[in-house]
Coordinates of C-alpha atoms in Angstrom, one line a residue:
Chain A
M262 CA 59.8 -3.0 -47.8
A263 CA 58.0 -5.0 -50.5
H264 CA 59.9 -8.2 -49.3
R265 CA 58.5 -7.7 -45.7
M266 CA 55.0 -7.2 -46.9
A267 CA 55.2 -10.3 -49.0
T268 CA 56.2 -12.5 -46.0
E269 CA 53.4 -11.0 -44.0
E270 CA 50.9 -12.1 -46.6
I271 CA 52.3 -15.6 -46.7
E272 CA 52.1 -15.8 -42.9
S273 CA 48.4 -15.0 -42.7
Y274 CA 47.5 -17.6 -45.4
E275 CA 49.6 -20.5 -44.0
G276 CA 48.8 -24.1 -45.0
G277 CA 46.5 -22.9 -47.9
E278 CA 43.8 -22.1 -45.5
P279 CA 43.5 -18.4 -44.3
I280 CA 43.8 -18.4 -40.6
L281 CA 40.4 -17.4 -39.3
R282 CA 40.6 -14.7 -36.8
E283 CA 38.0 -12.0 -37.2
G284 CA 35.8 -10.7 -40.0
F285 CA 33.0 -12.1 -42.0
T286 CA 32.3 -13.5 -45.4
I287 CA 30.4 -12.0 -48.3
G288 CA 29.9 -14.2 -51.3
G289 CA 32.8 -16.4 -50.5
V290 CA 35.1 -13.4 -50.0
R291 CA 36.4 -13.0 -46.5
I292 CA 36.4 -9.4 -45.3
T293 CA 38.8 -8.7 -42.5
P294 CA 38.8 -5.8 -40.2
D295 CA 42.0 -4.8 -42.0
D296 CA 40.0 -4.7 -45.2
I297 CA 37.5 -2.4 -43.8
W298 CA 39.8 0.0 -42.0
G299 CA 42.3 0.0 -44.8
G300 CA 39.5 0.6 -47.3
L301 CA 38.1 3.4 -45.3
S302 CA 41.5 5.0 -45.0
V303 CA 41.9 5.2 -48.8
L304 CA 38.3 6.1 -49.4
P305 CA 38.9 9.9 -49.5
V306 CA 41.7 9.6 -52.0
F307 CA 39.6 7.3 -54.2
L308 CA 36.7 9.8 -54.0
L309 CA 39.0 12.6 -55.1
Y310 CA 40.2 10.5 -58.1
L311 CA 36.6 9.6 -58.8
I312 CA 35.4 13.2 -58.9
I313 CA 38.3 14.9 -60.5
A314 CA 39.6 12.3 -62.9
L315 CA 37.4 9.2 -63.5
I316 CA 34.1 11.0 -63.9
P317 CA 35.6 13.9 -66.0
I318 CA 37.3 11.4 -68.3
G319 CA 34.0 9.5 -68.7
F320 CA 32.2 12.7 -69.3
A321 CA 34.8 13.8 -71.9
I322 CA 34.4 10.6 -73.8
V323 CA 30.6 11.0 -73.9
A324 CA 30.9 14.6 -74.8
S325 CA 33.4 13.9 -77.5
F326 CA 30.5 12.0 -79.4
H327 CA 28.3 15.0 -79.4
Q328 CA 28.3 18.5 -81.0
I329 CA 28.1 21.0 -78.2
P330 CA 28.3 24.7 -78.9
L331 CA 29.7 26.2 -75.7
T332 CA 27.5 29.3 -75.8
A333 CA 24.2 27.3 -75.9
P334 CA 25.0 23.9 -74.5
E335 CA 22.7 21.7 -76.4
W336 CA 24.0 18.2 -77.1
T337 CA 23.6 16.7 -80.5
F338 CA 24.8 13.2 -81.0
V339 CA 27.2 13.0 -83.9
G340 CA 28.9 9.6 -83.4
V341 CA 32.5 9.5 -84.3
Q342 CA 32.3 12.6 -86.4
N343 CA 34.4 14.7 -84.0
Y344 CA 37.2 12.0 -84.2
I345 CA 37.1 11.9 -87.9
D346 CA 37.4 15.7 -87.9
V347 CA 40.3 15.7 -85.4
L348 CA 42.2 13.2 -87.6
R349 CA 41.4 15.1 -90.9
I350 CA 42.5 18.6 -89.9
D351 CA 46.0 19.8 -90.4
R352 CA 45.9 21.8 -87.2
F353 CA 45.8 18.5 -85.2
W354 CA 48.8 16.8 -86.9
G355 CA 50.7 20.1 -86.9
S356 CA 50.0 20.5 -83.1
L357 CA 50.9 16.9 -82.4
W358 CA 54.2 17.4 -84.2
R359 CA 54.9 20.7 -82.5
G360 CA 54.0 19.1 -79.1
I361 CA 56.6 16.3 -79.7
I362 CA 59.2 18.8 -80.6
F363 CA 58.4 20.8 -77.5
M364 CA 58.3 17.8 -75.3
T365 CA 61.5 16.2 -76.5
G366 CA 63.5 19.5 -76.7
S367 CA 62.4 20.5 -73.3
T368 CA 63.0 17.1 -71.7
L369 CA 66.5 16.6 -73.1
F370 CA 67.6 20.1 -72.3
Q371 CA 66.1 20.0 -68.8
T372 CA 67.7 16.6 -68.2
A373 CA 71.1 17.6 -69.2
V374 CA 71.0 20.9 -67.2
G375 CA 69.4 19.3 -64.3
V376 CA 71.8 16.4 -63.8
W377 CA 74.7 18.9 -64.3
M378 CA 73.3 21.1 -61.6
A379 CA 72.8 18.0 -59.2
L380 CA 76.4 17.0 -59.8
V381 CA 77.8 20.4 -59.0
L382 CA 75.6 20.8 -55.9
N383 CA 76.8 17.4 -54.7
R384 CA 80.5 18.4 -54.7
G385 CA 80.2 20.2 -51.5
L386 CA 81.5 23.5 -52.7
R387 CA 81.6 26.6 -50.5
G388 CA 78.3 28.6 -50.6
E389 CA 76.5 25.4 -51.4
K390 CA 73.4 26.5 -49.6
I391 CA 73.1 29.6 -51.7
L392 CA 73.4 27.6 -54.8
S393 CA 70.7 25.1 -53.8
T394 CA 68.5 27.9 -52.6
L395 CA 68.6 29.3 -56.3
V396 CA 67.7 25.9 -57.6
F397 CA 64.9 25.3 -55.1
T398 CA 63.6 28.8 -55.8
A399 CA 63.4 28.2 -59.5
Y400 CA 61.2 25.2 -58.6
L401 CA 59.0 27.1 -56.4
T402 CA 58.7 30.3 -58.4
P403 CA 55.2 30.4 -60.1
T404 CA 55.2 29.9 -63.9
I405 CA 53.3 33.1 -64.3
I406 CA 56.3 35.1 -62.7
V407 CA 58.8 33.3 -64.9
T408 CA 56.8 34.2 -68.0
L409 CA 56.2 37.8 -66.8
I410 CA 59.9 38.3 -66.4
G411 CA 60.4 36.6 -69.8
L412 CA 57.9 38.9 -71.4
F413 CA 59.7 41.8 -69.8
L414 CA 63.2 40.7 -70.8
F415 CA 62.1 40.2 -74.4
D416 CA 59.9 43.3 -74.6
P417 CA 60.7 45.1 -77.8
F418 CA 60.8 48.5 -76.1
V419 CA 62.4 48.0 -72.6
G420 CA 63.6 44.4 -72.7
L421 CA 67.3 43.8 -71.9
L422 CA 67.5 40.4 -73.8
H423 CA 65.6 41.7 -76.8
K424 CA 68.2 44.5 -77.0
I425 CA 71.2 42.2 -76.5
G426 CA 69.8 39.8 -79.2
T427 CA 69.2 42.8 -81.5
D428 CA 72.7 44.2 -81.1
L429 CA 74.1 40.7 -81.8
G430 CA 71.9 40.5 -84.9
L431 CA 70.0 37.4 -83.7
W432 CA 66.6 39.0 -84.1
S433 CA 65.2 42.2 -85.1
S434 CA 61.6 42.0 -83.9
Y435 CA 59.5 40.7 -81.0
V436 CA 60.8 37.2 -80.4
F437 CA 57.4 35.8 -79.4
G438 CA 55.9 37.2 -82.6
S439 CA 58.6 35.4 -84.7
K440 CA 57.9 32.0 -86.1
T441 CA 61.7 31.2 -85.8
W442 CA 62.2 32.2 -82.3
A443 CA 59.0 31.6 -80.5
M444 CA 59.3 27.8 -79.9
P445 CA 63.0 27.7 -78.8
M446 CA 62.3 30.7 -76.5
V447 CA 59.3 28.9 -74.9
I448 CA 61.4 25.8 -74.4
L449 CA 64.4 27.7 -72.9
I450 CA 62.2 29.8 -70.5
G451 CA 60.3 26.7 -69.4
S452 CA 63.8 24.9 -68.9
W453 CA 64.9 27.7 -66.6
K454 CA 62.2 26.6 -64.1
F455 CA 61.7 22.9 -64.7
S456 CA 65.4 21.7 -64.9
S457 CA 65.3 22.0 -61.1
F458 CA 62.8 19.1 -61.0
I459 CA 65.4 16.8 -62.5
T460 CA 68.0 18.2 -60.1
L461 CA 65.7 17.4 -57.1
F462 CA 65.2 13.9 -58.2
T463 CA 68.9 13.4 -58.9
L464 CA 70.3 15.1 -55.9
A465 CA 68.1 13.1 -53.6
Q466 CA 69.6 9.9 -55.2
L467 CA 73.1 11.2 -55.1
R468 CA 72.9 12.0 -51.3
S469 CA 71.8 8.4 -50.5
I470 CA 75.1 7.1 -52.0
P471 CA 77.3 6.2 -49.0
T472 CA 80.6 8.1 -49.0
R473 CA 82.7 5.0 -48.1
F474 CA 82.1 3.9 -51.7
Y475 CA 84.0 6.8 -53.0
E476 CA 86.6 6.6 -50.3
A477 CA 87.2 3.0 -51.2
A478 CA 87.4 3.8 -54.9
K479 CA 89.8 6.7 -54.1
M480 CA 92.1 4.3 -52.2
S481 CA 92.4 2.0 -55.1
G482 CA 93.3 4.9 -57.3
A483 CA 90.1 5.5 -59.3
T484 CA 89.8 8.7 -61.3
T485 CA 86.9 11.1 -61.0
W486 CA 85.4 9.8 -64.3
E487 CA 85.8 6.2 -63.2
M488 CA 84.0 7.0 -59.9
F489 CA 81.1 8.5 -61.8
R490 CA 80.9 5.7 -64.3
D491 CA 81.1 2.8 -61.8
I492 CA 79.5 4.3 -58.6
T493 CA 77.4 7.4 -59.4
Y494 CA 75.7 6.6 -62.7
P495 CA 74.4 3.0 -61.9
R496 CA 72.8 4.5 -58.8
I497 CA 71.1 7.5 -60.4
R498 CA 70.0 5.7 -63.6
G499 CA 66.7 4.3 -62.3
A500 CA 65.6 7.6 -60.7
L501 CA 66.8 9.4 -63.9
L502 CA 64.7 7.2 -66.1
V503 CA 61.6 7.9 -63.9
S504 CA 62.1 11.6 -63.7
V505 CA 62.7 11.8 -67.5
M506 CA 59.4 10.1 -68.0
L507 CA 57.6 12.4 -65.6
R508 CA 59.1 15.4 -67.4
G509 CA 58.2 14.1 -70.8
I510 CA 54.5 13.7 -69.5
F511 CA 54.4 17.0 -67.9
M512 CA 55.9 18.8 -70.9
F513 CA 53.5 17.0 -73.2
N514 CA 50.6 18.2 -71.1
K515 CA 52.1 21.7 -70.6
Y516 CA 49.5 24.5 -71.1
D517 CA 50.1 27.4 -68.8
L518 CA 53.7 28.2 -69.8
I519 CA 52.9 28.3 -73.6
W520 CA 49.6 30.1 -73.2
Q521 CA 51.2 32.8 -71.0
L522 CA 54.1 33.5 -73.4
T523 CA 52.4 33.2 -76.9
Q524 CA 48.8 31.9 -76.6
G525 CA 49.9 29.3 -79.2
G526 CA 51.1 32.0 -81.7
P527 CA 52.3 33.5 -83.9
G528 CA 49.6 31.7 -85.9
Y529 CA 50.0 28.2 -84.8
A530 CA 53.7 28.2 -84.4
T531 CA 53.7 27.3 -80.6
T532 CA 50.3 25.5 -80.5
T533 CA 50.6 22.1 -79.0
L534 CA 47.8 19.7 -78.3
P535 CA 46.8 21.1 -74.9
I536 CA 46.7 24.6 -76.5
L537 CA 44.8 23.4 -79.4
A538 CA 42.2 21.8 -77.2
Y539 CA 41.7 25.1 -75.3
R540 CA 41.5 27.2 -78.4
E541 CA 38.9 25.0 -80.1
T542 CA 36.8 24.7 -76.9
F543 CA 36.8 28.3 -75.7
Q544 CA 37.7 30.3 -78.7
G545 CA 36.1 28.0 -81.4
S546 CA 33.2 27.4 -78.9
A547 CA 33.2 23.7 -80.0
Y548 CA 33.0 21.8 -76.6
G549 CA 32.5 18.3 -78.0
F550 CA 35.3 18.8 -80.5
G551 CA 37.7 20.0 -77.8
N552 CA 37.0 17.0 -75.7
A553 CA 37.7 14.7 -78.6
I554 CA 41.2 16.3 -78.8
A555 CA 41.6 15.9 -75.1
V556 CA 40.7 12.1 -75.4
V557 CA 43.1 11.6 -78.3
M558 CA 45.8 13.5 -76.3
F559 CA 45.2 11.2 -73.3
L560 CA 45.4 8.1 -75.5
T561 CA 48.7 9.3 -77.3
L562 CA 50.2 9.9 -73.8
A563 CA 49.1 6.4 -72.6
I564 CA 50.6 4.6 -75.6
G565 CA 53.8 6.8 -75.4
G566 CA 54.0 5.9 -71.7
V567 CA 53.6 2.3 -72.1
G568 CA 56.2 2.3 -74.9
Y569 CA 58.7 4.1 -72.8
L570 CA 58.2 1.7 -69.8
Y571 CA 58.5 -1.2 -72.2
A572 CA 61.8 0.1 -73.7
F573 CA 63.6 1.2 -70.5
N574 CA 61.7 -0.6 -67.8
P575 CA 62.8 1.7 -64.9
S576 CA 60.8 -0.3 -62.4
E577 CA 63.5 -3.0 -62.6
E578 CA 65.8 -0.5 -60.9
V579 CA 63.6 1.6 -58.6
E580 CA 60.5 0.4 -56.8
T581 CA 57.9 2.8 -57.9
Chain B
M83 CA 79.0 20.8 -69.3
A84 CA 81.9 22.4 -67.7
T85 CA 82.6 19.7 -65.2
G86 CA 82.6 17.2 -68.1
S87 CA 85.5 18.9 -69.7
G88 CA 87.9 17.7 -67.1
D89 CA 86.4 14.1 -67.1
E90 CA 86.6 13.7 -70.8
F91 CA 90.2 14.7 -70.8
E92 CA 90.7 11.7 -68.5
E93 CA 89.0 9.4 -71.0
F94 CA 91.8 10.2 -73.5
S95 CA 94.4 9.2 -71.0
L96 CA 93.0 5.9 -70.2
G97 CA 95.6 3.1 -70.1
R98 CA 97.7 5.4 -67.9
E99 CA 100.7 5.5 -70.1
F100 CA 100.0 9.1 -70.7
T101 CA 98.4 10.3 -67.7
L102 CA 98.3 13.9 -66.4
S103 CA 99.7 14.3 -63.0
H104 CA 97.3 14.1 -60.2
D105 CA 97.6 17.8 -59.4
T106 CA 96.8 18.9 -63.0
R107 CA 93.7 16.7 -63.1
H108 CA 92.6 18.0 -59.7
R109 CA 93.1 21.6 -60.8
I110 CA 91.1 21.1 -64.1
L111 CA 88.2 19.5 -62.0
K112 CA 88.2 22.3 -59.5
F113 CA 88.3 24.8 -62.3
G114 CA 85.2 23.1 -63.9
E115 CA 83.4 23.0 -60.6
Y116 CA 83.8 26.7 -59.9
L117 CA 83.1 27.7 -63.4
S118 CA 79.8 25.6 -63.3
A119 CA 78.8 27.3 -60.0
A120 CA 79.5 30.7 -61.4
V121 CA 77.3 30.0 -64.5
L122 CA 74.7 28.6 -62.3
V123 CA 74.5 31.6 -60.0
L124 CA 74.5 33.9 -62.9
V125 CA 71.7 32.2 -64.8
G126 CA 69.8 31.2 -61.7
A127 CA 69.9 34.5 -60.0
F128 CA 69.6 36.9 -62.9
P129 CA 65.9 36.7 -63.6
H130 CA 65.0 37.4 -59.9
Y131 CA 67.7 40.2 -59.7
W132 CA 66.0 41.8 -62.8
M133 CA 62.5 41.4 -61.3
V134 CA 63.5 42.9 -57.9
Q135 CA 65.5 45.9 -59.1
N136 CA 62.8 46.8 -61.6
A137 CA 60.1 46.5 -58.9
F138 CA 61.7 49.4 -57.2
K139 CA 62.3 51.5 -60.3
S140 CA 60.0 54.3 -61.4
R141 CA 57.9 53.9 -64.5
Q142 CA 59.6 56.7 -66.2
A143 CA 63.1 55.2 -65.5
I144 CA 62.1 51.8 -66.9
L145 CA 60.8 53.3 -70.2
E146 CA 63.8 55.5 -70.5
G147 CA 66.2 52.5 -71.0
I148 CA 68.0 49.7 -69.5
S149 CA 69.8 50.4 -66.1
L150 CA 71.1 48.0 -63.7
L151 CA 69.9 49.4 -60.4
P152 CA 67.3 51.8 -59.3
L153 CA 69.7 54.6 -58.3
G154 CA 69.0 58.2 -57.3
G155 CA 65.7 59.6 -58.3
S156 CA 64.5 56.5 -60.1
F157 CA 64.1 54.6 -56.7
T158 CA 60.3 54.2 -55.8
L159 CA 57.8 52.1 -53.8
D160 CA 55.0 53.3 -55.9
H161 CA 54.5 50.0 -57.8
Y162 CA 53.6 48.3 -54.5
Q163 CA 50.3 50.3 -54.5
V164 CA 49.1 47.9 -57.3
I165 CA 48.3 45.4 -54.6
F166 CA 45.7 47.6 -53.1
R167 CA 44.0 48.3 -56.4
G168 CA 40.6 46.4 -56.6
D169 CA 41.5 43.5 -59.0
V170 CA 44.9 42.6 -57.7
A171 CA 43.8 42.6 -54.1
T172 CA 40.9 40.2 -54.9
Y173 CA 43.4 37.9 -56.8
I174 CA 45.7 37.8 -53.8
V175 CA 43.0 37.0 -51.3
N176 CA 41.7 34.3 -53.7
S177 CA 45.1 32.7 -54.1
V178 CA 45.8 32.6 -50.4
I179 CA 42.4 31.0 -49.7
V180 CA 43.0 28.4 -52.4
T181 CA 46.5 27.6 -51.4
I182 CA 45.8 27.2 -47.7
G183 CA 42.8 25.2 -48.6
T184 CA 44.8 22.8 -50.7
I185 CA 47.5 22.4 -48.2
V186 CA 45.1 21.4 -45.4
M187 CA 43.2 19.1 -47.7
V188 CA 46.3 17.3 -49.1
S189 CA 47.8 17.0 -45.6
I190 CA 44.8 15.4 -44.0
I191 CA 43.9 13.0 -46.8
S192 CA 47.3 11.9 -47.5
L193 CA 48.1 11.3 -43.8
I194 CA 45.0 9.1 -43.4
A195 CA 45.7 7.1 -46.7
G196 CA 49.4 6.8 -45.9
Y197 CA 48.5 5.4 -42.5
G198 CA 46.0 3.0 -43.9
L199 CA 48.5 1.8 -46.5
A200 CA 51.3 1.2 -44.0
R201 CA 49.4 -0.3 -41.2
F202 CA 46.5 -2.4 -42.7
N203 CA 47.0 -5.3 -44.7
F204 CA 44.0 -5.0 -47.0
K205 CA 43.1 -6.6 -50.3
R206 CA 44.5 -5.1 -53.4
K207 CA 46.6 -2.6 -51.4
V208 CA 49.6 -2.6 -53.7
A209 CA 47.4 -2.5 -56.8
F210 CA 45.6 0.5 -55.4
A211 CA 48.8 2.3 -54.7
R212 CA 50.0 1.7 -58.2
F213 CA 46.6 2.8 -59.5
L214 CA 47.3 6.2 -57.6
L215 CA 50.4 6.8 -59.7
L216 CA 48.2 7.1 -62.9
G217 CA 47.5 10.6 -61.3
Y218 CA 50.8 11.8 -62.7
M219 CA 49.4 11.3 -66.1
F220 CA 46.4 13.5 -65.4
S221 CA 46.7 16.6 -67.5
P222 CA 45.2 19.8 -66.0
I223 CA 43.8 20.7 -69.5
V224 CA 42.3 17.2 -70.1
L225 CA 40.6 17.2 -66.7
A226 CA 39.5 20.8 -66.7
L227 CA 37.6 20.7 -70.0
P228 CA 35.1 18.2 -68.7
L229 CA 35.1 19.6 -65.2
Y230 CA 34.1 23.1 -66.6
L231 CA 30.7 21.9 -67.6
I232 CA 30.3 19.5 -64.7
W233 CA 31.1 22.2 -62.1
D234 CA 28.8 24.6 -64.1
T235 CA 26.0 22.1 -63.8
I236 CA 26.4 21.4 -60.0
G237 CA 27.2 25.1 -59.2
L238 CA 31.0 24.7 -58.3
L239 CA 32.1 26.9 -61.1
N240 CA 33.8 30.1 -59.7
T241 CA 34.0 28.6 -56.2
H242 CA 37.2 28.1 -54.1
I243 CA 36.2 24.6 -53.1
G244 CA 35.9 23.6 -56.7
L245 CA 39.4 24.5 -57.4
I246 CA 40.7 23.2 -54.1
I247 CA 39.5 19.6 -54.7
A248 CA 40.9 19.6 -58.2
L249 CA 44.3 20.7 -57.1
S250 CA 44.3 18.3 -54.1
A251 CA 43.5 15.4 -56.5
I252 CA 46.5 16.2 -58.7
S253 CA 48.7 16.4 -55.6
M254 CA 47.8 12.9 -54.4
P255 CA 50.2 10.5 -56.2
F256 CA 53.2 12.2 -54.7
A257 CA 51.7 12.9 -51.2
V258 CA 50.1 9.6 -50.5
W259 CA 53.2 7.7 -51.6
L260 CA 55.4 9.8 -49.5
M261 CA 53.2 9.4 -46.4
W262 CA 53.0 5.7 -47.0
K263 CA 56.8 5.2 -47.2
Y264 CA 57.3 7.5 -44.4
I265 CA 55.0 5.8 -41.9
Q266 CA 56.6 2.4 -42.8
T267 CA 59.9 3.7 -41.5
I268 CA 58.3 4.3 -38.0
P269 CA 58.4 0.9 -36.1
Q270 CA 55.1 -0.5 -35.4
S271 CA 56.2 -1.7 -32.0
M272 CA 56.0 1.7 -30.7
E273 CA 52.3 1.7 -31.4
E274 CA 51.9 -1.9 -30.2
S275 CA 53.2 -1.0 -26.8
A276 CA 50.6 1.8 -26.5
W277 CA 47.9 -0.7 -27.4
M278 CA 49.2 -3.1 -24.8
S279 CA 48.7 -0.5 -22.2
G280 CA 45.1 -0.2 -23.3
A281 CA 45.1 2.8 -25.6
P282 CA 42.8 2.5 -28.5
R283 CA 44.1 2.5 -32.0
W284 CA 43.3 6.1 -32.8
R285 CA 45.2 7.3 -29.6
G286 CA 48.2 5.4 -30.9
F287 CA 47.8 7.3 -34.2
V288 CA 47.4 10.7 -32.7
D289 CA 50.1 10.5 -30.0
I290 CA 52.8 8.3 -31.6
I291 CA 52.4 8.4 -35.5
L292 CA 51.2 12.0 -35.9
P293 CA 54.2 13.7 -34.1
Q294 CA 56.7 11.7 -36.0
T295 CA 55.3 12.5 -39.4
K296 CA 56.4 16.0 -39.2
P297 CA 59.1 16.0 -41.9
A298 CA 56.7 14.2 -44.3
M299 CA 53.9 16.7 -43.5
I300 CA 56.3 19.7 -44.2
A301 CA 57.3 18.1 -47.5
N302 CA 53.7 17.4 -48.5
S303 CA 52.6 20.9 -47.6
L304 CA 55.6 22.4 -49.7
F305 CA 54.7 20.4 -52.7
A306 CA 50.9 21.3 -52.2
F307 CA 52.0 24.9 -51.9
A308 CA 54.0 24.6 -55.2
I309 CA 51.0 23.2 -57.0
A310 CA 48.4 25.5 -55.7
W311 CA 50.3 28.8 -55.6
N312 CA 51.5 28.1 -59.2
D313 CA 48.3 26.7 -60.7
F314 CA 47.2 28.6 -63.8
T315 CA 45.3 26.0 -66.0
F316 CA 42.7 24.9 -63.6
A317 CA 42.0 28.4 -62.2
Q318 CA 41.7 29.9 -65.7
I319 CA 39.1 27.4 -66.7
L320 CA 37.2 26.7 -63.5
L321 CA 37.2 30.3 -62.1
P322 CA 36.3 32.3 -65.2
A323 CA 34.7 35.2 -63.2
N324 CA 37.1 38.1 -62.5
E325 CA 36.2 38.3 -58.8
A326 CA 36.7 34.7 -58.3
T327 CA 40.0 34.0 -60.0
T328 CA 43.5 33.7 -58.5
L329 CA 46.7 35.6 -59.1
P330 CA 48.2 33.6 -62.1
P331 CA 45.2 34.0 -64.5
G332 CA 44.4 37.3 -62.9
L333 CA 47.9 38.7 -63.7
L334 CA 47.7 37.5 -67.3
R335 CA 44.4 39.3 -67.7
L336 CA 46.0 42.6 -66.6
V337 CA 48.8 41.9 -69.1
H338 CA 46.4 41.6 -71.9
S339 CA 43.8 44.1 -70.9
S340 CA 45.3 47.0 -69.1
Y341 CA 47.7 49.6 -70.4
Q342 CA 47.7 51.3 -66.9
T343 CA 49.6 48.4 -65.3
G344 CA 53.2 48.6 -66.4
F345 CA 56.2 46.2 -66.0
G346 CA 57.2 47.8 -62.8
D347 CA 53.9 46.9 -61.2
F348 CA 54.0 43.3 -62.5
M349 CA 57.6 43.0 -61.1
A350 CA 56.3 44.3 -57.8
V351 CA 53.5 41.8 -57.6
G352 CA 56.0 39.1 -58.9
F353 CA 58.4 39.9 -56.2
L354 CA 55.7 39.6 -53.5
M355 CA 54.4 36.4 -55.0
T356 CA 57.9 34.8 -55.2
F357 CA 59.0 36.0 -51.7
P358 CA 57.4 33.1 -49.7
A359 CA 58.9 30.7 -52.3
M360 CA 62.3 32.0 -51.7
L361 CA 61.8 31.8 -47.9
F362 CA 60.7 28.2 -48.3
A363 CA 63.5 27.4 -50.7
Y364 CA 66.0 28.7 -48.1
F365 CA 64.7 27.3 -44.9
L366 CA 62.9 24.2 -45.9
Q367 CA 65.0 22.7 -48.7
S368 CA 66.2 19.7 -46.6
Y369 CA 62.5 18.7 -46.3
M370 CA 62.0 18.9 -50.0
L371 CA 65.0 16.7 -50.6
E372 CA 64.1 14.3 -48.0
G373 CA 60.7 14.1 -49.5
F374 CA 62.2 12.9 -52.8
Q375 CA 64.6 10.6 -50.9
I376 CA 61.9 8.7 -49.0
R377 CA 59.7 8.6 -52.0
S378 CA 62.2 6.6 -53.9
L379 CA 62.9 4.2 -51.0

């Protein structure tokens, strides 16, 4: 597709001089009808981005240089004081560290389970439709329902998994009140829902591999492993790298799952940066400070994202 | 990785001097497949099974201890009354309005933008499409914090439309790219022949493009549904008033505030809230998959 577009561009600029058809010129820039209609067609999306992302991020940056008590929003300019505070408090570094553990643990686990599910679903087993319905249902089940079932299953009085764990000697009290268990459980419960995202991505890719490749490989006596290594893996690698990056971003930003299960507790045991930003803003009533955390979070993510793209360069393999 | 066990075995036997017979390898692989499928079904279906069976079990029976089915006297439909109780009824109405609003807004805006990207050759087109992908990095919490005061100032706090445009914006990177890629697969010659016979551009769009985008529209609606029906973060921050909020934050409020609402009630609401998702997952799964496939063209 990209190739076709490129040739079209060249055609319309043949001989160094743009072919003058229609349109007009403003300050030496020729505006064609395509520019006007194309621009108009993407204007609504651009406005949405402007209202929901660009202005709020600008607003957050401005707010982060002020001290703003949420209860009586009076802005006092404090310069970079909020950022100095952010970098000085242990809560921030602790939350960053827990956020990285949460993100990495979740992403690795979801990728392993997600790819495995996709491979099983792609084998054409009997009852495949039931199996894939389960996977898709997990993806569409609202997080609040997943967490409510989790809270129920681990309830100290009526919870099935609480009882099983107690009988096995794994835990003796409420798991979401335990500093040892809260984080692993949040990761596991989240993965129940979000592994299906990796499965969707991978399965879409697997389905697009022509079956004749496998038939040819089988004819020449390749084993299942060799077929996976030489046909399947090279074709899903690009999509996999993209979906792993997206999962990493989403898990780093994840607020709802953790808040619903533990509100960041016990103490700060499951407080990641999004939770910290919320707690400082709405519980600590420090609106400027909360926005400073949000800005730092955004920058951390941007640096991490660029680093990932630089290291793996998935765009070489899929055009995204 | 149960399928892996069979594969790793074969790695040992590379070189083929010591190779398991084809039959044995086949059997190990088949065993791995069915074992994997069984584990998947068990882990995937168990939470829903637990939710549904407890949604029909009396409060007394849930408190008395763990049981596998709501048998005999413990079967009840009482929990479903919770949806008529003041708060929950309001949350449901709010959630439905916000979800439908988001689906409509996402469908229309992504259709127009997708058509524009596919059919007009305007300046900085590809750069703009790449810029849209930045939307994946938008964290609801990072955006909702500043939006809280902005909405408060311009009066959009606690309004449905305030939440709908926020949710539409974060649906955009996927929706616009899908529509763009999808319309590219529709041959332009079909439209051109309509223009030849004198039809204006918009007629070509309405009569030729629009009917053919049905699969992409369904996929976009499904993903918009998934985002809006599921949303907790934006709703919790942008709809702080109890009468304005949607189901996810509303249910959590009930968990924390009310001792009247038991797990049976929550499982009943949960079942009702998951039911549309289950239907979509069963009947529309091919569209979701197709959506991801086209997106990665």
